Coordinates of C-alpha atoms in Angstrom, one line a residue:
X564 CA 110.6 24.6 -12.4
X565 CA 112.3 28.3 -12.8
X566 CA 110.7 28.8 -9.3
X567 CA 112.2 26.2 -7.0
X568 CA 115.4 26.7 -8.8
X569 CA 115.5 30.2 -8.2
X570 CA 114.7 29.7 -4.4
X571 CA 117.3 27.1 -3.9
X572 CA 119.9 29.8 -5.0
X573 CA 118.9 32.3 -2.9
X574 CA 118.4 29.8 0.2
X575 CA 122.0 28.8 -0.3
X576 CA 123.1 32.4 -0.4
X577 CA 121.2 33.5 2.9
X578 CA 122.7 30.6 4.5
X579 CA 126.2 31.2 3.7
X580 CA 126.3 33.3 6.4
X581 CA 123.7 31.2 8.6
X582 CA 122.8 32.5 11.9
X583 CA 121.2 30.1 13.8
X584 CA 119.4 30.4 17.6
X585 CA 119.6 27.7 19.8
X586 CA 116.1 26.1 18.1
X587 CA 118.1 26.1 14.9
X588 CA 116.3 28.7 13.5
X589 CA 118.1 31.3 10.6
X590 CA 116.4 34.5 11.2
X591 CA 118.4 35.8 8.3
X592 CA 117.1 33.5 5.7
X593 CA 113.7 33.9 7.1
X594 CA 114.3 37.7 6.7
X595 CA 115.7 37.2 3.3
X596 CA 112.5 35.6 2.2
X597 CA 110.2 37.7 4.0
X598 CA 111.4 40.4 1.7
X599 CA 111.4 38.6 -1.2
X600 CA 107.8 37.5 -1.0
X601 CA 106.5 41.2 -1.8
X602 CA 108.3 41.0 -5.2
X603 CA 106.0 37.8 -5.6
X604 CA 103.2 40.4 -4.6
X605 CA 104.2 43.0 -7.3
X606 CA 101.7 44.5 -9.8
X607 CA 102.5 46.7 -12.2
X608 CA 105.4 46.7 -14.8
X609 CA 108.3 45.1 -13.0
X610 CA 111.7 46.5 -12.8
X611 CA 115.0 45.4 -14.0
X612 CA 116.4 44.5 -10.7
X613 CA 113.5 41.7 -10.0
X614 CA 114.2 38.8 -8.3
X615 CA 111.4 36.5 -8.7
X616 CA 111.8 35.8 -12.0
X617 CA 108.5 33.3 -12.0
X618 CA 106.5 36.6 -12.5
X619 CA 105.8 39.3 -15.1
X620 CA 104.2 42.3 -15.8
X621 CA 100.5 42.7 -14.8
X622 CA 97.4 45.1 -14.3
X623 CA 99.0 47.6 -16.4
X624 CA 96.0 49.4 -17.7
X625 CA 94.5 50.2 -14.1
X626 CA 92.9 53.5 -13.6
X627 CA 92.5 54.1 -17.4
X628 CA 88.7 54.0 -16.9
X629 CA 89.7 57.5 -14.6
X630 CA 92.3 58.6 -16.8
X631 CA 95.0 58.1 -13.7
X632 CA 98.0 56.0 -13.5
X633 CA 97.0 53.2 -10.7
X634 CA 100.0 50.8 -11.8
X635 CA 101.8 49.3 -9.5
X636 CA 101.2 48.4 -5.4
X637 CA 100.9 45.1 -4.4
X638 CA 98.1 42.2 -4.6
X639 CA 97.1 41.8 -0.9
X640 CA 97.0 38.2 -0.4
X641 CA 96.1 35.3 -3.0
X642 CA 93.8 36.9 -5.3
X643 CA 94.7 39.9 -7.8
X644 CA 92.6 43.0 -6.3
X645 CA 94.5 45.9 -4.8
X646 CA 92.7 47.1 -1.7
X647 CA 93.7 49.9 -0.4
X648 CA 93.1 49.9 3.2
X649 CA 95.1 46.7 3.4
X650 CA 97.7 47.8 1.4
X651 CA 98.3 50.8 3.4
X652 CA 98.7 49.0 6.6
X653 CA 101.4 47.0 4.9
X654 CA 103.1 49.9 4.0
X655 CA 103.0 51.2 7.4
X656 CA 104.4 47.9 9.2
X657 CA 107.0 47.4 6.8
X658 CA 108.3 51.0 7.0
X659 CA 107.8 51.1 11.0
X660 CA 110.2 47.7 10.4
X661 CA 112.8 49.7 8.6
X662 CA 112.3 53.0 11.2
X663 CA 113.4 50.8 13.8
X664 CA 115.3 48.0 12.8
X665 CA 117.2 49.6 9.6
X666 CA 120.6 49.2 11.1
X667 CA 120.1 45.6 11.7
X668 CA 118.8 45.2 8.3
X669 CA 121.9 46.7 6.7
X670 CA 123.8 44.9 8.6
X671 CA 122.1 41.7 7.4
X672 CA 122.5 43.0 3.5
X673 CA 118.9 43.5 3.5
X674 CA 118.4 47.1 4.0
X675 CA 118.1 48.0 0.2
X676 CA 115.6 45.4 -0.1
X677 CA 113.5 46.6 2.5
X678 CA 113.5 50.2 1.0
X679 CA 112.4 48.1 -2.2
X680 CA 109.3 47.3 -0.8
X681 CA 108.6 50.2 1.5
X682 CA 109.0 52.4 -1.5
X683 CA 107.0 50.2 -4.6
X684 CA 103.8 50.2 -1.7
X685 CA 104.2 54.1 -1.0
X686 CA 104.8 55.1 -4.5
X687 CA 101.5 53.7 -5.7
X688 CA 99.9 55.1 -2.4
X689 CA 101.1 58.3 -3.5
X690 CA 99.8 58.2 -7.0
X691 CA 96.7 57.3 -5.9
X692 CA 95.9 60.8 -3.7
X693 CA 94.7 62.5 -6.9
X694 CA 91.7 64.7 -8.5
X695 CA 88.3 62.9 -8.6
X696 CA 88.1 63.8 -12.2
X697 CA 91.7 62.9 -13.1
X698 CA 94.4 65.0 -15.0
X699 CA 93.4 67.9 -12.5
X700 CA 89.6 68.3 -12.4
X701 CA 87.2 68.1 -10.0
X702 CA 87.6 67.9 -6.1
X703 CA 89.9 66.0 -4.0
X704 CA 90.2 61.9 -4.2
X705 CA 91.7 58.9 -3.2
X706 CA 91.7 56.1 -5.0
X707 CA 91.6 53.1 -2.8
X708 CA 90.6 49.6 -5.0
X709 CA 91.3 48.0 -8.2
X710 CA 89.6 45.4 -9.4
X711 CA 86.6 43.6 -7.7
X712 CA 86.2 41.2 -5.6
X713 CA 83.3 39.2 -6.6
X714 CA 84.1 38.5 -10.0
X715 CA 87.8 38.0 -9.2
X716 CA 87.2 35.5 -6.8
X717 CA 85.3 33.9 -9.6
X718 CA 88.4 33.4 -11.7
X719 CA 91.6 31.7 -11.1
X720 CA 94.0 32.8 -12.9
X721 CA 97.7 34.8 -13.0
X722 CA 97.8 38.4 -12.4
X723 CA 99.7 38.6 -16.0
X724 CA 96.3 36.6 -17.7
X725 CA 93.1 38.1 -15.8
X726 CA 90.5 39.6 -17.8
X727 CA 87.9 40.6 -15.1
X728 CA 87.0 44.1 -14.4
X729 CA 89.6 46.6 -13.1
X730 CA 87.2 49.2 -12.1
X731 CA 89.2 51.4 -9.9
X732 CA 87.1 53.0 -6.7
X733 CA 87.6 56.3 -5.3
X734 CA 86.8 58.5 -2.1
X735 CA 85.8 62.1 -2.2
X736 CA 84.7 64.6 -0.3
X737 CA 81.1 64.0 -1.1
X738 CA 81.4 59.9 -0.6
X739 CA 84.5 60.1 2.4
X740 CA 86.8 57.5 3.8
X741 CA 87.7 58.9 6.5
X742 CA 89.5 55.6 7.9
X743 CA 91.2 55.1 4.1
X744 CA 92.4 57.9 3.8
X745 CA 93.8 58.5 7.5
X746 CA 95.7 54.9 6.7
X747 CA 97.0 56.2 3.5
X748 CA 98.6 59.4 5.4
X749 CA 100.1 56.8 8.5
X750 CA 102.0 54.5 5.6
X751 CA 103.2 57.6 3.5
X752 CA 104.3 59.4 6.7
X753 CA 105.4 56.4 7.7
X754 CA 107.4 55.8 4.7
X755 CA 108.8 58.9 4.2
X756 CA 110.4 58.4 8.0
X757 CA 112.0 55.4 6.3
X758 CA 113.1 56.4 2.7
X759 CA 114.8 60.0 4.0
X760 CA 118.3 58.9 4.8
X761 CA 118.2 57.1 1.2
X762 CA 115.9 59.7 -0.6
X763 CA 115.0 63.3 1.0
X764 CA 113.5 63.9 -2.1
X765 CA 110.7 61.4 -2.9
X766 CA 110.4 61.2 1.3
X767 CA 109.4 65.2 1.2
X768 CA 107.1 64.1 -1.7
X769 CA 105.5 61.6 0.2
X770 CA 105.2 63.8 3.4
X771 CA 102.9 66.3 1.5
X772 CA 100.8 63.6 0.2
X773 CA 100.1 62.3 3.9
X774 CA 99.7 65.8 5.4
X775 CA 96.7 67.0 3.1
X776 CA 95.2 63.0 3.2
X777 CA 94.8 63.9 7.2
X778 CA 93.8 67.0 6.6
X779 CA 91.0 65.1 4.5
X780 CA 90.2 62.4 6.4
X781 CA 89.5 64.5 9.0
X782 CA 87.2 67.0 7.1
X783 CA 85.6 64.7 5.3
X784 CA 84.2 62.0 8.0
X785 CA 82.8 58.3 7.0
X786 CA 83.6 55.0 6.5
X787 CA 85.3 53.9 3.1
X788 CA 82.8 50.6 2.5
X789 CA 80.2 53.0 2.8
X790 CA 81.3 54.3 -0.5
X791 CA 82.7 51.8 -1.8
X792 CA 80.5 48.4 -1.1
X793 CA 82.6 46.1 -3.5
X794 CA 85.1 46.6 0.0
X795 CA 82.2 45.7 2.3
X796 CA 82.5 42.1 1.9
X797 CA 86.3 41.8 1.6
X798 CA 87.7 44.8 4.0
X799 CA 84.5 46.2 5.9
X800 CA 85.8 48.8 8.7
X801 CA 84.8 48.9 12.5
X802 CA 86.1 52.4 12.3
X803 CA 88.4 55.9 11.9
X804 CA 89.0 57.3 14.9
X805 CA 92.4 54.3 15.4
X806 CA 93.5 55.4 11.4
X807 CA 93.6 58.7 13.0
X808 CA 95.4 58.5 15.9
X809 CA 97.9 56.0 14.5
X810 CA 98.2 58.9 11.3
X811 CA 98.5 61.7 13.7
X812 CA 101.5 59.8 15.7
X813 CA 103.2 58.8 12.3
X814 CA 103.0 62.3 11.2
X815 CA 103.9 63.7 14.6
X816 CA 107.5 61.9 13.9
X817 CA 107.8 62.4 10.4
X818 CA 107.5 66.4 11.1
X819 CA 109.9 66.3 14.0
X820 CA 107.1 67.1 16.2
X821 CA 105.3 70.0 15.1
X822 CA 101.8 70.6 17.1
X823 CA 99.3 70.1 15.0
X824 CA 99.6 66.9 15.7
X825 CA 100.8 66.6 19.1
X826 CA 97.4 68.7 19.7
X827 CA 95.3 66.0 17.5
X828 CA 97.3 63.1 19.9
X829 CA 96.6 65.2 23.0
X830 CA 92.9 66.3 22.5
X831 CA 91.6 62.8 21.2
X832 CA 88.7 61.5 23.1
X833 CA 89.1 58.0 22.3
X834 CA 92.9 56.9 22.4
X835 CA 91.3 52.8 22.3
X836 CA 92.1 52.3 25.8
X837 CA 93.0 48.5 26.3
X838 CA 93.0 46.7 23.0
X839 CA 92.2 42.8 22.6
X840 CA 94.5 42.8 19.5
X841 CA 96.6 44.7 16.9
X842 CA 95.4 44.2 12.9
X843 CA 94.8 45.7 9.6
X844 CA 91.6 46.9 11.2
X845 CA 92.3 48.1 15.1
X846 CA 95.4 50.0 14.8
X847 CA 95.1 51.6 18.9
X848 CA 97.9 49.3 19.6
X849 CA 100.0 51.0 16.6
X850 CA 99.5 54.4 17.7
X851 CA 99.9 53.7 21.7
X852 CA 103.5 52.0 21.0
X853 CA 104.4 54.9 19.1
X854 CA 102.7 57.5 21.3
X855 CA 104.5 55.7 24.5
X856 CA 107.8 55.5 22.8
X857 CA 107.8 59.1 22.8
X858 CA 106.9 59.6 26.7
X859 CA 109.5 57.2 27.2
X860 CA 112.0 59.1 25.2
X861 CA 111.0 62.9 26.9
X862 CA 109.2 64.1 23.4
X863 CA 106.2 64.3 24.7
X864 CA 104.7 64.4 28.4
X865 CA 103.8 61.9 30.6
X866 CA 100.5 62.9 31.2
X867 CA 96.9 63.0 29.9
X868 CA 96.3 61.0 27.0
X869 CA 99.7 59.9 26.3
X870 CA 99.8 58.3 29.8
X871 CA 96.4 56.8 29.2
X872 CA 97.9 55.7 25.7
X873 CA 101.1 54.5 27.8
X874 CA 99.5 52.4 30.4
X875 CA 96.9 50.9 27.8
X876 CA 99.8 49.6 26.1
X877 CA 101.7 48.0 28.9
X878 CA 98.0 46.0 30.2
X879 CA 98.1 45.0 26.5
X880 CA 101.6 43.3 26.7
X881 CA 101.0 42.6 30.1
X882 CA 97.9 40.2 29.4
X883 CA 99.4 38.9 26.3
X884 CA 102.4 37.6 27.9
X885 CA 101.5 36.9 31.3
X886 CA 97.7 36.1 31.3
X887 CA 98.3 33.7 27.7
X888 CA 100.7 31.0 29.5
X889 CA 99.6 27.5 28.4
X890 CA 95.4 28.2 29.3
X891 CA 92.2 28.4 27.5
X892 CA 91.5 31.5 29.2
X893 CA 94.0 34.0 27.7
X894 CA 94.6 37.5 28.0
X895 CA 94.7 40.4 25.3
X896 CA 92.1 38.7 23.6
X897 CA 94.2 35.9 23.2
X898 CA 94.5 32.2 24.1
X899 CA 97.7 29.9 23.9
X900 CA 97.2 26.8 21.7
X901 CA 98.9 23.6 22.8
X902 CA 102.0 24.4 21.0
X903 CA 102.6 28.0 22.0
X904 CA 100.8 29.9 19.1
X905 CA 98.8 32.8 20.3
X906 CA 95.4 32.2 19.1
X907 CA 93.0 35.4 18.3
X908 CA 90.9 34.3 15.4
X909 CA 90.1 31.6 12.7
X910 CA 90.5 34.3 9.9
X911 CA 94.3 35.6 9.1
X912 CA 95.2 34.3 12.9
X913 CA 99.2 34.8 12.0
X914 CA 98.4 38.5 11.1
X915 CA 97.7 38.9 15.0
X916 CA 100.7 37.1 16.2
X917 CA 103.0 38.4 13.9
X918 CA 102.2 42.1 14.4
X919 CA 101.8 41.7 18.4
X920 CA 105.2 40.2 18.0
X921 CA 106.7 43.2 16.5
X922 CA 105.1 45.6 19.0
X923 CA 106.6 43.5 22.3
X924 CA 109.9 43.3 20.4
X925 CA 110.0 47.3 19.7
X926 CA 108.6 48.2 23.3
X927 CA 111.6 46.0 25.0
X928 CA 113.8 48.2 23.0
X929 CA 111.5 51.5 23.6
X930 CA 112.2 50.7 27.1
X931 CA 115.9 50.0 27.4
X932 CA 116.3 53.1 25.2
X933 CA 114.3 55.4 27.5
X934 CA 116.1 54.0 30.7
X935 CA 113.4 52.2 31.7
X936 CA 114.1 48.6 33.5
X937 CA 110.7 46.8 33.0
X938 CA 107.2 46.9 32.5
X939 CA 105.5 46.6 35.5
X940 CA 102.3 45.0 35.5
X941 CA 99.5 46.0 37.5
X942 CA 97.1 44.4 39.7
X943 CA 99.7 41.9 41.3
X944 CA 101.2 41.1 38.3
X945 CA 104.9 41.8 38.8
X946 CA 107.0 43.4 36.2
X947 CA 108.4 41.8 32.6
X948 CA 111.8 43.0 31.9
X949 CA 112.7 43.8 28.0
X950 CA 114.5 40.5 27.6
X951 CA 111.0 38.5 28.4
X952 CA 109.0 40.6 26.3
X953 CA 112.0 39.8 23.2
X954 CA 111.8 36.1 24.3
X955 CA 108.1 36.1 23.9
X956 CA 108.3 37.6 20.4
X957 CA 111.3 35.0 19.5
X958 CA 108.9 32.1 20.5
X959 CA 106.3 33.4 18.3
X960 CA 108.3 33.4 15.6
X961 CA 109.9 30.3 15.9
X962 CA 106.9 28.8 16.0
X963 CA 106.3 30.0 12.8
X964 CA 109.2 28.8 11.2
X965 CA 108.7 25.1 12.5
X966 CA 109.0 24.9 16.7
X967 CA 105.6 23.3 16.3
X968 CA 104.1 20.0 17.0
X969 CA 103.4 19.5 13.0
X970 CA 107.2 20.7 12.7
X971 CA 106.2 22.6 9.7
X972 CA 107.4 25.7 9.3
X973 CA 104.1 28.5 8.2
X974 CA 106.5 30.6 6.0
X975 CA 107.1 29.4 2.7
X976 CA 110.2 28.1 1.1
X977 CA 111.8 28.4 5.0
X978 CA 112.9 24.9 6.3
X979 CA 112.7 21.7 4.6
X980 CA 108.9 21.2 5.1
X981 CA 106.9 24.3 4.7
X982 CA 103.0 24.5 3.0
X983 CA 103.3 23.0 -0.6
X984 CA 99.8 24.2 -1.2
X985 CA 99.5 27.9 -1.3
X986 CA 96.1 29.6 -1.8
X987 CA 97.5 31.9 -4.4
X988 CA 97.0 32.2 -8.0
X989 CA 100.0 33.0 -9.3
X990 CA 102.0 30.9 -7.3
X991 CA 99.4 27.7 -7.7
X992 CA 99.7 28.2 -11.5
X993 CA 102.7 27.8 -13.8
X994 CA 104.7 31.0 -14.9
X995 CA 103.7 33.0 -17.7
X996 CA 107.5 32.7 -18.8
X997 CA 107.2 28.7 -19.2
X998 CA 103.8 28.2 -20.5
X999 CA 102.9 31.6 -22.0
X1000 CA 99.4 29.9 -23.1
X1001 CA 96.7 31.9 -21.2
X1002 CA 95.3 30.4 -18.4
X1003 CA 91.4 31.1 -18.7
X1004 CA 89.1 32.5 -15.9
X1005 CA 87.3 29.3 -15.0
X1006 CA 90.1 27.1 -16.7
X1007 CA 92.5 27.9 -14.2
X1008 CA 90.6 26.3 -11.6
X1009 CA 91.5 22.8 -13.0
X1010 CA 94.9 23.9 -11.2
X1011 CA 93.5 25.2 -8.0
X1012 CA 91.6 21.7 -7.4
X1013 CA 94.7 19.8 -8.7
X1014 CA 95.8 18.4 -5.2
X1015 CA 99.7 18.8 -6.2
X1016 CA 102.5 21.3 -4.8
X1017 CA 102.7 24.6 -6.6
X1018 CA 104.6 24.9 -9.4
X1019 CA 106.0 28.2 -8.2
X1020 CA 107.2 29.1 -4.2
X1021 CA 105.4 32.1 -3.1
X1022 CA 109.0 32.4 -1.2
X1023 CA 108.6 34.2 2.4
X1024 CA 104.4 33.6 2.2
X1025 CA 103.3 33.3 5.6
X1026 CA 100.1 30.7 4.9
X1027 CA 96.5 32.2 7.5
X1028 CA 97.0 29.5 10.4
X1029 CA 97.5 26.4 12.1
X1030 CA 94.2 26.1 14.5
X1031 CA 93.6 26.7 18.1
X1032 CA 95.0 22.6 18.6
X1033 CA 97.6 23.5 15.8
X1034 CA 96.7 21.7 13.4
X1035 CA 97.2 21.8 9.6
X1036 CA 95.5 21.2 6.3
X1037 CA 97.7 21.4 3.5
X1038 CA 95.3 21.8 0.6
X1039 CA 95.2 24.7 -1.4
X1040 CA 91.2 24.6 -1.4
X1041 CA 91.4 25.8 2.5
X1042 CA 91.9 28.9 2.1
X1043 CA 91.2 29.8 5.6
X1044 CA 94.4 28.7 6.2
X1045 CA 96.4 28.6 3.4
X1046 CA 96.0 32.1 2.1
X1047 CA 99.0 34.1 2.7
X1048 CA 98.6 38.3 3.1
X1049 CA 101.2 41.3 3.3
X1050 CA 99.7 42.7 6.4
X1051 CA 101.1 39.3 8.1
X1052 CA 104.8 39.2 6.5
X1053 CA 105.1 43.0 7.0
X1054 CA 105.7 43.2 10.8
X1055 CA 107.7 40.1 10.9
X1056 CA 110.4 41.8 9.1
X1057 CA 110.8 43.9 11.5
X1058 CA 111.2 41.0 14.3
X1059 CA 113.4 39.2 12.4
X1060 CA 115.4 41.7 11.9
X1061 CA 115.8 42.2 16.1
X1062 CA 116.2 38.9 16.6
X1063 CA 119.9 38.6 14.6
X1064 CA 122.3 39.9 16.4
X1065 CA 123.4 43.3 16.9

């Protein structure tokens, strides 16, 4: 198959400058694949430089029902819906990876691909911020979903074939969605920071949208899934205070410290406390990590809400690293599997693993840059050095890449053994380029149930999870374990870059 031939070629290229750790892991090859994955998730008209050749243009009429251009962006997982909340978080996590580790990405020859991945998502999110009437009429609006989850999930089709409804859903002043609006503001502000060295004009445009969306979110509070019930079953939000704080922190960084955003952080009455996890729905840990960096670097005072956020982040990390060690009780909301994987939940557990790993890696570097020798853990917990934090993040990455009881890489395409039946429509169906005959809505289920390896390798995808006892069932029908997601791969881009030698 063309997809497999291309994968082999990419692996050969990546391993020509192989960098392996003591366990034999090639972080450079894994990094290259993690960025390739986002090209496999693209919606819209694909660019000339598209490397994933088994994909083709798709969803070219998105937004037509509102007379706006909503083409582009990313499909979130193994389906064909564009969900705005996880897409915005994906862009924010990708941009954070670039902001922290752009130099290492550049040294690995992957900075251009990382910026392309950020730009592809940010461009869509900026265009999704439009007027409610389309073309300049009505009030301010943000389009937060294209497609319907129920109808999409009732079909098994390639994105290039889909004929399910592509309804566009939006939030407005009268139908608010302050959570998704603030998350989109955070994503665009983070993308502006990441992209400024390469394209200052585009970054300026993104920052304008980010500022406007932050105001929109502050002034029109309400959870988006109440305004867009179609999203409730798939990505219901638990609140908006975390997104607003996360957005304010990114806007503070993107604007070079404008008072409005520092005032918002200082005046926040809820800064999260000690969280149990960091996820697409709970960004308090991310906001705490950003503010802690600013405190450590002397850009924000070490008092009030700033001190509270720093203390909460430190306790989250101490709980995670010190009290998950080998027992079922676990701290930081997680326990440790027998094979050493942090375990939170039976729904896409790997997102929590990769996000926690990114926080550990960046905080280790923030401590070093801020000339702090170690993290002091309260309650007689002793201290954790930056090297220990990085080593713990490395242990989680190594588990994903194959240092686990199944000796399986949970990153598709990496290593000699990885999931062959991924719960992913495009990967599981023949490429439209090799089999141009349309795959119908119901006809595609023959491929879902076929029980054979995917004809296309969705390289760089990370499946949902092995279970809490390290067991993985490689079956396409096992959607809980076998479905990958953009929110899982975005943070590991930064961690993999960090693990490369400087």
